[in-house]
């Protein structure tokens, strides 16, 4: 899968660094050791962060800046990483979906980047392009119905949008039947070292919880 960063993204975030992890995996409905990790990071964040200070985390702050530059209100269309951590800080339980979804959520929470997890076999074509959503562009967010993605960064395949930092698309979502995983890390803060570390962390989680060899990763910009 080739990933292209469009000129419209380069213009508003010239230091963008993305990471793509691809792996063969086995999904399961639930994994208690994974949730032990999720609960542990929740306890740590509740001791260290507030719903205001979490906005200062590098990955979240940079994504919010990009939203504003594109004309989107980041408090109304929260980046997924911010929404997940915010929910933890409010003492609410995260939604338990399945091991792959829960794992991607944990990776997003730990590093603060909005991360898209996809069933790569559902992509149409062999290229993903990161651009900006347009007015009236159809997009069905997972569990959210039709989402107004105008002004949101969006990955598109040959058919249309598959992922934004706020919500991925129903069309390419992971399920229990997913065996070919693609994970996209959005480093709008330009921190290559952190994006790389996040990708390697995802590989470790896949080895521990998804009967995978961790696959491979690459950076793109």
PDB file of C-alpha atoms in Angstrom:
ATOM      1  CA  UNK A   1       0.000   0.000   0.000  1.00  0.00           C
ATOM      2  CA  UNK A   2       1.483   3.329  -1.099  1.00  0.00           C
ATOM      3  CA  UNK A   3       0.683   6.313   1.148  1.00  0.00           C
ATOM      4  CA  UNK A   4       0.800   9.828  -0.297  1.00  0.00           C
ATOM      5  CA  UNK A   5       0.733  13.020   1.746  1.00  0.00           C
ATOM      6  CA  UNK A   6      -1.004  15.642  -0.391  1.00  0.00           C
ATOM      7  CA  UNK A   7       0.262  19.169  -0.951  1.00  0.00           C
ATOM      8  CA  UNK A   8      -2.731  20.576   0.936  1.00  0.00           C
ATOM      9  CA  UNK A   9      -1.557  18.732   4.076  1.00  0.00           C
ATOM     10  CA  UNK A  10       2.069  19.720   3.481  1.00  0.00           C
ATOM     11  CA  UNK A  11       0.981  23.349   3.247  1.00  0.00           C
ATOM     12  CA  UNK A  12      -0.620  23.367   6.705  1.00  0.00           C
ATOM     13  CA  UNK A  13       1.717  20.878   8.401  1.00  0.00           C
ATOM     14  CA  UNK A  14       5.067  20.730   6.607  1.00  0.00           C
ATOM     15  CA  UNK A  15       6.678  18.652   9.374  1.00  0.00           C
ATOM     16  CA  UNK A  16       4.025  15.890   9.363  1.00  0.00           C
ATOM     17  CA  UNK A  17       5.371  12.380   9.961  1.00  0.00           C
ATOM     18  CA  UNK A  18       3.161   9.324   9.550  1.00  0.00           C
ATOM     19  CA  UNK A  19       3.745   5.725  10.475  1.00  0.00           C
ATOM     20  CA  UNK A  20       2.142   2.637   8.943  1.00  0.00           C
ATOM     21  CA  UNK A  21       2.189  -0.778  10.635  1.00  0.00           C
ATOM     22  CA  UNK A  22       1.027  -3.770   8.594  1.00  0.00           C
ATOM     23  CA  UNK A  23       0.678  -7.245  10.066  1.00  0.00           C
ATOM     24  CA  UNK A  24      -1.101 -10.559   9.845  1.00  0.00           C
ATOM     25  CA  UNK A  25      -3.169 -10.965  12.988  1.00  0.00           C
ATOM     26  CA  UNK A  26      -5.744 -13.068  14.798  1.00  0.00           C
ATOM     27  CA  UNK A  27      -8.481 -11.047  16.471  1.00  0.00           C
ATOM     28  CA  UNK A  28     -10.399 -12.141  19.571  1.00  0.00           C
ATOM     29  CA  UNK A  29     -13.496 -10.778  21.340  1.00  0.00           C
ATOM     30  CA  UNK A  30     -11.678  -9.898  24.587  1.00  0.00           C
ATOM     31  CA  UNK A  31      -8.203 -10.014  26.150  1.00  0.00           C
ATOM     32  CA  UNK A  32      -7.903  -9.484  29.903  1.00  0.00           C
ATOM     33  CA  UNK A  33      -4.111  -8.857  30.005  1.00  0.00           C
ATOM     34  CA  UNK A  34      -4.584  -6.103  27.413  1.00  0.00           C
ATOM     35  CA  UNK A  35      -7.279  -4.524  29.562  1.00  0.00           C
ATOM     36  CA  UNK A  36      -4.982  -4.739  32.578  1.00  0.00           C
ATOM     37  CA  UNK A  37      -2.582  -2.508  30.611  1.00  0.00           C
ATOM     38  CA  UNK A  38      -5.381  -0.139  29.613  1.00  0.00           C
ATOM     39  CA  UNK A  39      -6.580   0.189  33.205  1.00  0.00           C
ATOM     40  CA  UNK A  40      -3.030   0.787  34.456  1.00  0.00           C
ATOM     41  CA  UNK A  41      -2.447   3.679  32.052  1.00  0.00           C
ATOM     42  CA  UNK A  42      -5.832   5.099  33.058  1.00  0.00           C
ATOM     43  CA  UNK A  43      -4.791   5.132  36.719  1.00  0.00           C
ATOM     44  CA  UNK A  44      -1.508   6.830  35.827  1.00  0.00           C
ATOM     45  CA  UNK A  45      -3.158   9.516  33.725  1.00  0.00           C
ATOM     46  CA  UNK A  46      -5.747  10.278  36.390  1.00  0.00           C
ATOM     47  CA  UNK A  47      -2.847  10.996  38.744  1.00  0.00           C
ATOM     48  CA  UNK A  48      -0.905  13.125  36.224  1.00  0.00           C
ATOM     49  CA  UNK A  49      -3.365  14.882  33.902  1.00  0.00           C
ATOM     50  CA  UNK A  50      -6.575  16.887  33.836  1.00  0.00           C
ATOM     51  CA  UNK A  51      -9.044  17.382  31.000  1.00  0.00           C
ATOM     52  CA  UNK A  52      -7.308  20.711  30.326  1.00  0.00           C
ATOM     53  CA  UNK A  53      -3.637  19.686  30.594  1.00  0.00           C
ATOM     54  CA  UNK A  54      -4.143  16.680  28.311  1.00  0.00           C
ATOM     55  CA  UNK A  55      -4.578  19.196  25.463  1.00  0.00           C
ATOM     56  CA  UNK A  56      -0.903  20.116  25.936  1.00  0.00           C
ATOM     57  CA  UNK A  57       0.350  16.634  25.053  1.00  0.00           C
ATOM     58  CA  UNK A  58       2.419  17.082  21.902  1.00  0.00           C
ATOM     59  CA  UNK A  59       0.450  14.831  19.558  1.00  0.00           C
ATOM     60  CA  UNK A  60      -2.903  16.152  20.722  1.00  0.00           C
ATOM     61  CA  UNK A  61      -1.879  19.822  20.690  1.00  0.00           C
ATOM     62  CA  UNK A  62      -0.520  19.506  17.142  1.00  0.00           C
ATOM     63  CA  UNK A  63      -3.649  17.760  15.865  1.00  0.00           C
ATOM     64  CA  UNK A  64      -5.843  20.446  17.418  1.00  0.00           C
ATOM     65  CA  UNK A  65      -3.739  23.131  15.681  1.00  0.00           C
ATOM     66  CA  UNK A  66      -4.221  21.412  12.324  1.00  0.00           C
ATOM     67  CA  UNK A  67      -7.973  21.230  12.918  1.00  0.00           C
ATOM     68  CA  UNK A  68      -8.134  24.961  13.622  1.00  0.00           C
ATOM     69  CA  UNK A  69      -6.015  25.770  10.563  1.00  0.00           C
ATOM     70  CA  UNK A  70      -8.427  23.716   8.434  1.00  0.00           C
ATOM     71  CA  UNK A  71     -11.403  25.522   9.980  1.00  0.00           C
ATOM     72  CA  UNK A  72     -12.612  22.696  12.243  1.00  0.00           C
ATOM     73  CA  UNK A  73     -13.448  23.142  15.940  1.00  0.00           C
ATOM     74  CA  UNK A  74     -11.287  20.577  17.823  1.00  0.00           C
ATOM     75  CA  UNK A  75     -13.566  20.748  20.867  1.00  0.00           C
ATOM     76  CA  UNK A  76     -16.568  19.697  18.789  1.00  0.00           C
ATOM     77  CA  UNK A  77     -14.752  17.184  16.582  1.00  0.00           C
ATOM     78  CA  UNK A  78     -12.243  15.908  19.123  1.00  0.00           C
ATOM     79  CA  UNK A  79      -9.202  13.968  17.917  1.00  0.00           C
ATOM     80  CA  UNK A  80      -9.687  10.342  18.955  1.00  0.00           C
ATOM     81  CA  UNK A  81      -6.656  10.275  21.255  1.00  0.00           C
ATOM     82  CA  UNK A  82      -7.968  13.276  23.189  1.00  0.00           C
ATOM     83  CA  UNK A  83     -11.474  11.805  23.410  1.00  0.00           C
ATOM     84  CA  UNK A  84     -10.147   8.494  24.766  1.00  0.00           C
ATOM     85  CA  UNK A  85      -7.918  10.053  27.413  1.00  0.00           C
ATOM     86  CA  UNK A  86     -10.577  12.575  28.346  1.00  0.00           C
ATOM     87  CA  UNK A  87     -13.023   9.734  28.956  1.00  0.00           C
ATOM     88  CA  UNK A  88     -10.495   8.062  31.259  1.00  0.00           C
ATOM     89  CA  UNK A  89      -9.905  11.272  33.200  1.00  0.00           C
ATOM     90  CA  UNK A  90     -13.660  11.653  33.710  1.00  0.00           C
ATOM     91  CA  UNK A  91     -13.719   8.234  35.372  1.00  0.00           C
ATOM     92  CA  UNK A  92     -15.690   6.636  32.563  1.00  0.00           C
ATOM     93  CA  UNK A  93     -15.020   3.159  31.208  1.00  0.00           C
ATOM     94  CA  UNK A  94     -13.674   2.914  27.669  1.00  0.00           C
ATOM     95  CA  UNK A  95     -15.887   0.976  25.298  1.00  0.00           C
ATOM     96  CA  UNK A  96     -14.719  -2.627  24.964  1.00  0.00           C
ATOM     97  CA  UNK A  97     -15.035  -3.675  21.310  1.00  0.00           C
ATOM     98  CA  UNK A  98     -12.567  -6.447  20.455  1.00  0.00           C
ATOM     99  CA  UNK A  99      -8.851  -7.051  20.914  1.00  0.00           C
ATOM    100  CA  UNK A 100      -7.676  -5.226  17.775  1.00  0.00           C
ATOM    101  CA  UNK A 101      -9.792  -2.130  18.419  1.00  0.00           C
ATOM    102  CA  UNK A 102      -8.883  -2.087  22.103  1.00  0.00           C
ATOM    103  CA  UNK A 103      -5.183  -2.511  21.242  1.00  0.00           C
ATOM    104  CA  UNK A 104      -5.191   0.394  18.786  1.00  0.00           C
ATOM    105  CA  UNK A 105      -6.965   2.532  21.377  1.00  0.00           C
ATOM    106  CA  UNK A 106      -4.279   1.712  23.950  1.00  0.00           C
ATOM    107  CA  UNK A 107      -1.514   2.660  21.508  1.00  0.00           C
ATOM    108  CA  UNK A 108      -3.271   5.970  20.861  1.00  0.00           C
ATOM    109  CA  UNK A 109      -3.699   6.657  24.576  1.00  0.00           C
ATOM    110  CA  UNK A 110      -0.067   5.912  25.465  1.00  0.00           C
ATOM    111  CA  UNK A 111       1.472   8.152  22.787  1.00  0.00           C
ATOM    112  CA  UNK A 112      -1.276  10.750  22.306  1.00  0.00           C
ATOM    113  CA  UNK A 113      -1.478  10.325  18.533  1.00  0.00           C
ATOM    114  CA  UNK A 114      -4.777   9.751  16.749  1.00  0.00           C
ATOM    115  CA  UNK A 115      -4.326   6.322  15.190  1.00  0.00           C
ATOM    116  CA  UNK A 116      -6.440   4.617  12.534  1.00  0.00           C
ATOM    117  CA  UNK A 117      -6.843   0.842  12.602  1.00  0.00           C
ATOM    118  CA  UNK A 118      -8.134  -0.788   9.422  1.00  0.00           C
ATOM    119  CA  UNK A 119      -8.881  -4.114   7.785  1.00  0.00           C
ATOM    120  CA  UNK A 120      -6.403  -3.655   4.957  1.00  0.00           C
ATOM    121  CA  UNK A 121      -8.223  -6.170   2.756  1.00  0.00           C
ATOM    122  CA  UNK A 122     -11.157  -3.724   2.620  1.00  0.00           C
ATOM    123  CA  UNK A 123      -9.142  -0.917   1.017  1.00  0.00           C
ATOM    124  CA  UNK A 124      -9.999  -0.250  -2.614  1.00  0.00           C
ATOM    125  CA  UNK A 125      -6.900   0.112  -4.782  1.00  0.00           C
ATOM    126  CA  UNK A 126      -3.257   0.158  -3.728  1.00  0.00           C
ATOM    127  CA  UNK A 127      -2.886   3.827  -2.695  1.00  0.00           C
ATOM    128  CA  UNK A 128      -3.995   5.915   0.261  1.00  0.00           C
ATOM    129  CA  UNK A 129      -3.807   9.714   0.000  1.00  0.00           C
ATOM    130  CA  UNK A 130      -3.914  12.010   3.020  1.00  0.00           C
ATOM    131  CA  UNK A 131      -5.842  15.171   2.185  1.00  0.00           C
ATOM    132  CA  UNK A 132      -8.507  17.451   3.652  1.00  0.00           C
ATOM    133  CA  UNK A 133     -12.232  16.701   3.737  1.00  0.00           C
ATOM    134  CA  UNK A 134     -14.546  18.644   1.412  1.00  0.00           C
ATOM    135  CA  UNK A 135     -18.018  20.051   1.950  1.00  0.00           C
ATOM    136  CA  UNK A 136     -20.677  17.423   1.278  1.00  0.00           C
ATOM    137  CA  UNK A 137     -18.162  14.577   1.043  1.00  0.00           C
ATOM    138  CA  UNK A 138     -19.937  11.373   2.175  1.00  0.00           C
ATOM    139  CA  UNK A 139     -18.346   9.695   5.167  1.00  0.00           C
ATOM    140  CA  UNK A 140     -19.845   7.214   7.640  1.00  0.00           C
ATOM    141  CA  UNK A 141     -17.968   7.272  10.934  1.00  0.00           C
ATOM    142  CA  UNK A 142     -17.854   4.087  12.983  1.00  0.00           C
ATOM    143  CA  UNK A 143     -20.814   4.190  15.343  1.00  0.00           C
ATOM    144  CA  UNK A 144     -21.416   7.860  14.490  1.00  0.00           C
ATOM    145  CA  UNK A 145     -23.467   7.765  11.315  1.00  0.00           C
ATOM    146  CA  UNK A 146     -22.785  10.293   8.562  1.00  0.00           C
ATOM    147  CA  UNK A 147     -20.009  12.636   9.662  1.00  0.00           C
ATOM    148  CA  UNK A 148     -19.221  16.098   8.329  1.00  0.00           C
ATOM    149  CA  UNK A 149     -15.524  15.738   7.499  1.00  0.00           C
ATOM    150  CA  UNK A 150     -15.138  19.100   5.736  1.00  0.00           C
ATOM    151  CA  UNK A 151     -11.938  20.588   7.133  1.00  0.00           C
ATOM    152  CA  UNK A 152     -10.740  17.329   8.704  1.00  0.00           C
ATOM    153  CA  UNK A 153      -7.574  15.554   7.561  1.00  0.00           C
ATOM    154  CA  UNK A 154      -8.728  12.394   5.776  1.00  0.00           C
ATOM    155  CA  UNK A 155      -7.131   9.337   4.190  1.00  0.00           C
ATOM    156  CA  UNK A 156      -8.824   8.304   0.941  1.00  0.00           C
ATOM    157  CA  UNK A 157      -8.561   5.126  -1.098  1.00  0.00           C
ATOM    158  CA  UNK A 158      -9.885   4.718  -4.654  1.00  0.00           C
ATOM    159  CA  UNK A 159     -13.498   4.980  -3.449  1.00  0.00           C
ATOM    160  CA  UNK A 160     -13.287   7.730  -0.828  1.00  0.00           C
ATOM    161  CA  UNK A 161     -12.494   8.506   2.777  1.00  0.00           C
ATOM    162  CA  UNK A 162     -11.409   5.709   5.110  1.00  0.00           C
ATOM    163  CA  UNK A 163      -9.996   7.501   8.152  1.00  0.00           C
ATOM    164  CA  UNK A 164      -9.842  10.829   9.986  1.00  0.00           C
ATOM    165  CA  UNK A 165      -8.253  11.666  13.371  1.00  0.00           C
ATOM    166  CA  UNK A 166     -11.799  11.911  14.776  1.00  0.00           C
ATOM    167  CA  UNK A 167     -13.293   8.660  13.444  1.00  0.00           C
ATOM    168  CA  UNK A 168     -12.505   5.883  10.999  1.00  0.00           C
ATOM    169  CA  UNK A 169     -15.004   4.765   8.341  1.00  0.00           C
ATOM    170  CA  UNK A 170     -17.475   1.897   8.692  1.00  0.00           C
ATOM    171  CA  UNK A 171     -16.431   0.599   5.266  1.00  0.00           C
ATOM    172  CA  UNK A 172     -12.884  -0.368   6.267  1.00  0.00           C
ATOM    173  CA  UNK A 173     -13.322  -1.056   9.983  1.00  0.00           C
ATOM    174  CA  UNK A 174     -11.716  -3.994  11.776  1.00  0.00           C
ATOM    175  CA  UNK A 175     -13.893  -6.956  12.792  1.00  0.00           C
ATOM    176  CA  UNK A 176     -13.338 -10.341  14.421  1.00  0.00           C
ATOM    177  CA  UNK A 177     -12.736 -11.681  10.900  1.00  0.00           C
ATOM    178  CA  UNK A 178      -9.854  -9.252  10.223  1.00  0.00           C
ATOM    179  CA  UNK A 179      -6.527 -10.963   9.494  1.00  0.00           C
ATOM    180  CA  UNK A 180      -4.654  -8.241   7.551  1.00  0.00           C
ATOM    181  CA  UNK A 181      -4.217  -5.201   9.772  1.00  0.00           C
ATOM    182  CA  UNK A 182      -3.078  -1.726   8.751  1.00  0.00           C
ATOM    183  CA  UNK A 183      -2.495   0.928  11.413  1.00  0.00           C
ATOM    184  CA  UNK A 184      -1.818   4.578  10.527  1.00  0.00           C
ATOM    185  CA  UNK A 185      -0.172   6.890  13.077  1.00  0.00           C
ATOM    186  CA  UNK A 186      -0.710  10.623  12.558  1.00  0.00           C
ATOM    187  CA  UNK A 187       2.301  12.569  13.802  1.00  0.00           C
ATOM    188  CA  UNK A 188       1.201  16.148  13.236  1.00  0.00           C
ATOM    189  CA  UNK A 189       3.845  17.273  15.745  1.00  0.00           C
ATOM    190  CA  UNK A 190       6.595  16.061  13.391  1.00  0.00           C
ATOM    191  CA  UNK A 191       8.289  13.992  16.105  1.00  0.00           C
ATOM    192  CA  UNK A 192       9.796  11.155  14.081  1.00  0.00           C
ATOM    193  CA  UNK A 193      11.285   9.493  17.152  1.00  0.00           C
ATOM    194  CA  UNK A 194       7.905   9.301  18.894  1.00  0.00           C
ATOM    195  CA  UNK A 195       6.080   8.084  15.780  1.00  0.00           C
ATOM    196  CA  UNK A 196       8.677   5.358  15.354  1.00  0.00           C
ATOM    197  CA  UNK A 197       8.393   4.402  19.028  1.00  0.00           C
ATOM    198  CA  UNK A 198       4.607   4.260  18.706  1.00  0.00           C
ATOM    199  CA  UNK A 199       4.871   1.939  15.694  1.00  0.00           C
ATOM    200  CA  UNK A 200       7.276  -0.361  17.546  1.00  0.00           C
ATOM    201  CA  UNK A 201       4.971  -0.361  20.574  1.00  0.00           C
ATOM    202  CA  UNK A 202       2.071  -1.457  18.354  1.00  0.00           C
ATOM    203  CA  UNK A 203       4.237  -4.297  17.030  1.00  0.00           C
ATOM    204  CA  UNK A 204       4.952  -5.416  20.597  1.00  0.00           C
ATOM    205  CA  UNK A 205       1.245  -5.376  21.474  1.00  0.00           C
ATOM    206  CA  UNK A 206       0.421  -7.417  18.364  1.00  0.00           C
ATOM    207  CA  UNK A 207       2.994 -10.025  19.335  1.00  0.00           C
ATOM    208  CA  UNK A 208       1.600 -10.268  22.873  1.00  0.00           C
ATOM    209  CA  UNK A 209      -2.114 -10.247  22.158  1.00  0.00           C
ATOM    210  CA  UNK A 210      -2.861 -11.048  18.491  1.00  0.00           C
ATOM    211  CA  UNK A 211      -0.815 -14.159  17.656  1.00  0.00           C
ATOM    212  CA  UNK A 212       1.275 -12.035  15.281  1.00  0.00           C
ATOM    213  CA  UNK A 213       4.958 -11.640  14.506  1.00  0.00           C
ATOM    214  CA  UNK A 214       4.387  -7.888  14.665  1.00  0.00           C
ATOM    215  CA  UNK A 215       4.565  -7.374  10.908  1.00  0.00           C
ATOM    216  CA  UNK A 216       6.512  -4.400   9.615  1.00  0.00           C
ATOM    217  CA  UNK A 217       6.297  -0.632   9.739  1.00  0.00           C
ATOM    218  CA  UNK A 218       7.445   2.316   7.688  1.00  0.00           C
ATOM    219  CA  UNK A 219       7.377   6.079   8.082  1.00  0.00           C
ATOM    220  CA  UNK A 220       6.022   8.470   5.468  1.00  0.00           C
ATOM    221  CA  UNK A 221       5.879  12.225   5.047  1.00  0.00           C
TER     222      UNK A 221
END
